[in-house]
Amino acid sequence: MAAEFHVPVYFDYLATFSWALSGAIVALRKRCDIVGLFVLALLTSVGGSILRDGVFLQRTPPVLTDPVYLPLITLATLLIALLHQRITNLPVVDKLVSTIDAIGTPAFAVVGMQLALRAGIPLPGVVLVGAVSGVGGGVLRDVIVRDIPLILQPGQFFAVVLVVASLAFLALTLALGIDTVPAAWATISLFFVVRMLTLRYNWQTRPLLRND
């Protein structure tokens, strides 16, 4: 892959800020203090990259090298703390996070897969690294507050769509030889469209074992 795909920097910061807001709101609803709000905001927004870089790729996560991330997360934490009576139930917050999710999750998954390919990780591991990049923060958040991670529960299609989109990216770049940047945007578009349709029509998975 000659040219690599990079998440536009301002979208990266916007996604980090919106995910930090969502993590802080979860902490607020769990009746955490200000420290709990910051920790959950941090894990939700950059937990995926911390897992990806610290566990799989053994490199320094961007949150420690880019001076913007921690102030952004702190700002999101303080915003939720100051406006906690007004902001937690605003539908616009959930809609913003859902839209950012639909674009940011596949974008960061593509970045993770590129890093994994560069590190020589076999293809199944590449898909795993991409998935962790996309949803690792949410998993960490749910584990910390002792909830079953959302991606493990029956509900609207998300994890399956991400895996399909990741496989599509690998097929476009490695099998068909399409340049990385257009393949990345095609992957993001595929995930975004399916995710929006899922939200619109409430397409859901079902538990394999049901109560009769």
Short mmCIF file of C-alpha atoms in Angstrom, two decimals:
data_model
loop_
_atom_site.label_atom_id
_atom_site.label_comp_id
_atom_site.label_asym_id
_atom_site.label_seq_id
_atom_site.Cartn_x
_atom_site.Cartn_y
_atom_site.Cartn_z
CA MET A 1 0.00 0.00 0.00
CA ALA A 2 1.88 3.05 -1.28
CA ALA A 3 -0.19 5.87 0.23
CA GLU A 4 -1.70 5.46 3.68
CA PHE A 5 -5.10 6.65 4.86
CA HIS A 6 -5.07 9.13 7.72
CA VAL A 7 -8.07 10.31 9.70
CA PRO A 8 -8.43 14.08 9.12
CA VAL A 9 -7.00 15.71 12.21
CA TYR A 10 -10.00 17.89 13.03
CA PHE A 11 -12.38 14.96 12.67
CA ASP A 12 -10.04 12.97 14.93
CA TYR A 13 -10.34 15.65 17.60
CA LEU A 14 -14.12 15.95 17.11
CA ALA A 15 -14.53 12.18 17.46
CA THR A 16 -12.35 12.13 20.57
CA PHE A 17 -14.35 14.96 22.13
CA SER A 18 -17.76 13.41 21.34
CA TRP A 19 -16.73 9.97 22.61
CA ALA A 20 -15.33 11.59 25.75
CA LEU A 21 -18.71 13.30 26.25
CA SER A 22 -20.50 9.96 25.92
CA GLY A 23 -18.13 8.30 28.40
CA ALA A 24 -18.57 11.09 30.91
CA ILE A 25 -22.36 10.83 30.56
CA VAL A 26 -22.20 7.10 31.30
CA ALA A 27 -20.12 7.88 34.40
CA LEU A 28 -22.63 10.51 35.46
CA ARG A 29 -25.51 8.06 35.13
CA LYS A 30 -23.50 5.56 37.20
CA ARG A 31 -23.22 8.25 39.91
CA CYS A 32 -19.43 8.60 39.65
CA ASP A 33 -17.47 11.58 40.96
CA ILE A 34 -15.35 13.93 38.84
CA VAL A 35 -12.47 11.44 38.75
CA GLY A 36 -14.83 8.73 37.51
CA LEU A 37 -16.12 11.07 34.82
CA PHE A 38 -12.58 11.74 33.57
CA VAL A 39 -11.50 8.08 33.64
CA LEU A 40 -14.55 6.91 31.68
CA ALA A 41 -14.23 9.83 29.26
CA LEU A 42 -10.58 8.87 28.72
CA LEU A 43 -11.24 5.16 28.23
CA THR A 44 -14.20 5.70 25.93
CA SER A 45 -12.42 8.18 23.68
CA VAL A 46 -8.90 6.77 23.40
CA GLY A 47 -9.13 3.33 25.03
CA GLY A 48 -9.14 1.60 21.66
CA SER A 49 -5.87 3.19 20.59
CA ILE A 50 -4.33 2.48 24.01
CA LEU A 51 -5.24 -1.21 23.69
CA ARG A 52 -4.13 -1.35 20.06
CA ASP A 53 -0.77 0.30 20.60
CA GLY A 54 0.02 -0.98 24.08
CA VAL A 55 -1.06 -4.62 23.68
CA PHE A 56 -0.77 -5.46 19.98
CA LEU A 57 1.73 -3.05 18.46
CA GLN A 58 3.88 -2.17 21.50
CA ARG A 59 4.23 1.51 20.67
CA THR A 60 3.36 4.74 22.47
CA PRO A 61 -0.35 5.62 22.12
CA PRO A 62 -1.14 8.98 20.46
CA VAL A 63 -2.84 10.23 23.64
CA LEU A 64 0.63 10.46 25.21
CA THR A 65 2.36 12.11 22.25
CA ASP A 66 -0.27 14.56 20.94
CA PRO A 67 -0.76 17.49 23.36
CA VAL A 68 -4.39 18.02 22.25
CA TYR A 69 -6.06 14.79 23.39
CA LEU A 70 -5.86 15.12 27.17
CA PRO A 71 -7.05 18.77 27.24
CA LEU A 72 -9.96 17.79 24.96
CA ILE A 73 -10.94 14.94 27.24
CA THR A 74 -10.60 17.19 30.28
CA LEU A 75 -12.82 19.80 28.62
CA ALA A 76 -15.49 17.20 27.85
CA THR A 77 -15.34 16.00 31.47
CA LEU A 78 -15.73 19.50 32.88
CA LEU A 79 -18.55 20.30 30.45
CA ILE A 80 -20.57 17.31 31.60
CA ALA A 81 -19.78 18.04 35.25
CA LEU A 82 -20.92 21.67 34.96
CA LEU A 83 -24.01 21.01 32.83
CA HIS A 84 -24.97 17.65 34.31
CA GLN A 85 -28.55 18.69 35.05
CA ARG A 86 -29.23 19.74 31.46
CA ILE A 87 -27.07 17.73 29.09
CA THR A 88 -27.45 14.08 30.07
CA ASN A 89 -30.88 13.57 28.53
CA LEU A 90 -30.51 15.78 25.47
CA PRO A 91 -31.32 13.71 22.34
CA VAL A 92 -28.87 15.81 20.33
CA VAL A 93 -25.96 14.35 22.32
CA ASP A 94 -26.96 10.77 21.51
CA LYS A 95 -27.48 11.67 17.84
CA LEU A 96 -24.10 13.38 17.65
CA VAL A 97 -22.32 10.39 19.17
CA SER A 98 -24.19 7.95 16.89
CA THR A 99 -23.20 9.92 13.79
CA ILE A 100 -19.58 10.24 14.90
CA ASP A 101 -19.58 6.50 15.67
CA ALA A 102 -20.80 5.67 12.19
CA ILE A 103 -17.89 7.57 10.61
CA GLY A 104 -15.16 7.34 13.22
CA THR A 105 -15.38 3.63 14.06
CA PRO A 106 -14.50 2.36 10.55
CA ALA A 107 -11.99 5.18 10.04
CA PHE A 108 -10.01 4.26 13.14
CA ALA A 109 -10.38 0.58 12.30
CA VAL A 110 -8.72 1.23 8.94
CA VAL A 111 -5.89 3.09 10.66
CA GLY A 112 -5.42 0.16 13.03
CA MET A 113 -5.36 -2.34 10.17
CA GLN A 114 -2.75 -0.32 8.34
CA LEU A 115 -0.53 -0.31 11.41
CA ALA A 116 -1.04 -4.05 11.86
CA LEU A 117 -0.17 -4.75 8.21
CA ARG A 118 2.95 -2.62 8.54
CA ALA A 119 3.92 -4.62 11.65
CA GLY A 120 3.64 -7.90 9.72
CA ILE A 121 0.69 -9.27 11.70
CA PRO A 122 -1.20 -12.10 9.90
CA LEU A 123 -4.54 -11.16 8.32
CA PRO A 124 -6.84 -12.54 11.05
CA GLY A 125 -4.86 -10.51 13.56
CA VAL A 126 -5.11 -7.46 11.30
CA VAL A 127 -8.91 -7.65 11.47
CA LEU A 128 -8.74 -8.05 15.26
CA VAL A 129 -6.48 -5.00 15.61
CA GLY A 130 -8.88 -3.01 13.42
CA ALA A 131 -11.85 -4.04 15.55
CA VAL A 132 -10.05 -3.14 18.77
CA SER A 133 -9.16 0.26 17.31
CA GLY A 134 -12.81 0.88 16.53
CA VAL A 135 -14.64 -0.49 19.57
CA GLY A 136 -12.00 -1.09 22.26
CA GLY A 137 -12.82 2.12 24.13
CA GLY A 138 -16.47 1.20 24.52
CA VAL A 139 -15.56 -2.27 25.74
CA LEU A 140 -13.19 -0.86 28.36
CA ARG A 141 -15.86 1.62 29.50
CA ASP A 142 -18.46 -1.11 29.95
CA VAL A 143 -16.06 -3.44 31.78
CA ILE A 144 -15.05 -0.66 34.20
CA VAL A 145 -18.69 0.07 35.12
CA ARG A 146 -19.41 -3.68 35.36
CA ASP A 147 -21.79 -3.84 32.41
CA ILE A 148 -21.76 -6.49 29.70
CA PRO A 149 -20.08 -4.71 26.75
CA LEU A 150 -22.69 -3.50 24.29
CA ILE A 151 -21.06 -5.30 21.36
CA LEU A 152 -21.57 -8.63 23.19
CA GLN A 153 -25.29 -8.10 23.71
CA PRO A 154 -28.16 -8.60 21.27
CA GLY A 155 -29.00 -5.29 19.68
CA GLN A 156 -28.58 -3.15 16.60
CA PHE A 157 -25.96 -4.41 14.15
CA PHE A 158 -22.55 -2.91 14.92
CA ALA A 159 -19.71 -5.36 15.53
CA VAL A 160 -20.72 -7.62 12.62
CA VAL A 161 -20.88 -4.64 10.26
CA LEU A 162 -17.44 -3.50 11.43
CA VAL A 163 -15.91 -6.91 10.73
CA VAL A 164 -17.53 -7.01 7.28
CA ALA A 165 -16.25 -3.52 6.52
CA SER A 166 -12.75 -4.50 7.71
CA LEU A 167 -12.76 -7.55 5.46
CA ALA A 168 -13.96 -5.36 2.59
CA PHE A 169 -10.99 -3.03 3.12
CA LEU A 170 -8.54 -5.92 3.01
CA ALA A 171 -10.22 -7.35 -0.10
CA LEU A 172 -10.10 -4.00 -1.89
CA THR A 173 -6.46 -3.30 -1.07
CA LEU A 174 -4.80 -6.72 -0.99
CA ALA A 175 -6.91 -8.76 -3.43
CA LEU A 176 -8.02 -6.10 -5.92
CA GLY A 177 -5.01 -3.81 -5.60
CA ILE A 178 -7.03 -0.63 -5.07
CA ASP A 179 -5.12 2.25 -3.51
CA THR A 180 -5.47 2.54 0.25
CA VAL A 181 -7.11 5.98 0.42
CA PRO A 182 -10.07 5.29 -1.91
CA ALA A 183 -10.44 1.82 -0.38
CA ALA A 184 -10.57 3.39 3.08
CA TRP A 185 -13.27 5.87 2.08
CA ALA A 186 -15.25 3.07 0.42
CA THR A 187 -15.01 1.09 3.68
CA ILE A 188 -16.12 4.08 5.75
CA SER A 189 -19.02 4.74 3.35
CA LEU A 190 -20.14 1.11 3.51
CA PHE A 191 -20.13 1.08 7.31
CA PHE A 192 -21.83 4.49 7.52
CA VAL A 193 -24.67 3.57 5.16
CA VAL A 194 -25.35 0.21 6.84
CA ARG A 195 -25.12 1.75 10.30
CA MET A 196 -27.54 4.55 9.42
CA LEU A 197 -29.98 2.02 7.93
CA THR A 198 -29.63 -0.06 11.08
CA LEU A 199 -30.53 2.93 13.23
CA ARG A 200 -33.35 3.97 10.92
CA TYR A 201 -35.02 0.56 10.69
CA ASN A 202 -33.82 -0.83 14.03
CA TRP A 203 -32.22 -3.96 12.55
CA GLN A 204 -31.14 -6.13 15.46
CA THR A 205 -29.40 -9.36 16.30
CA ARG A 206 -31.15 -11.93 18.50
CA PRO A 207 -29.81 -14.08 21.38
CA LEU A 208 -29.08 -17.65 20.34
CA LEU A 209 -30.59 -19.03 23.54
CA ARG A 210 -34.06 -17.67 24.21
CA ASN A 211 -36.35 -18.03 27.17
CA ASP A 212 -39.28 -20.25 26.18
#
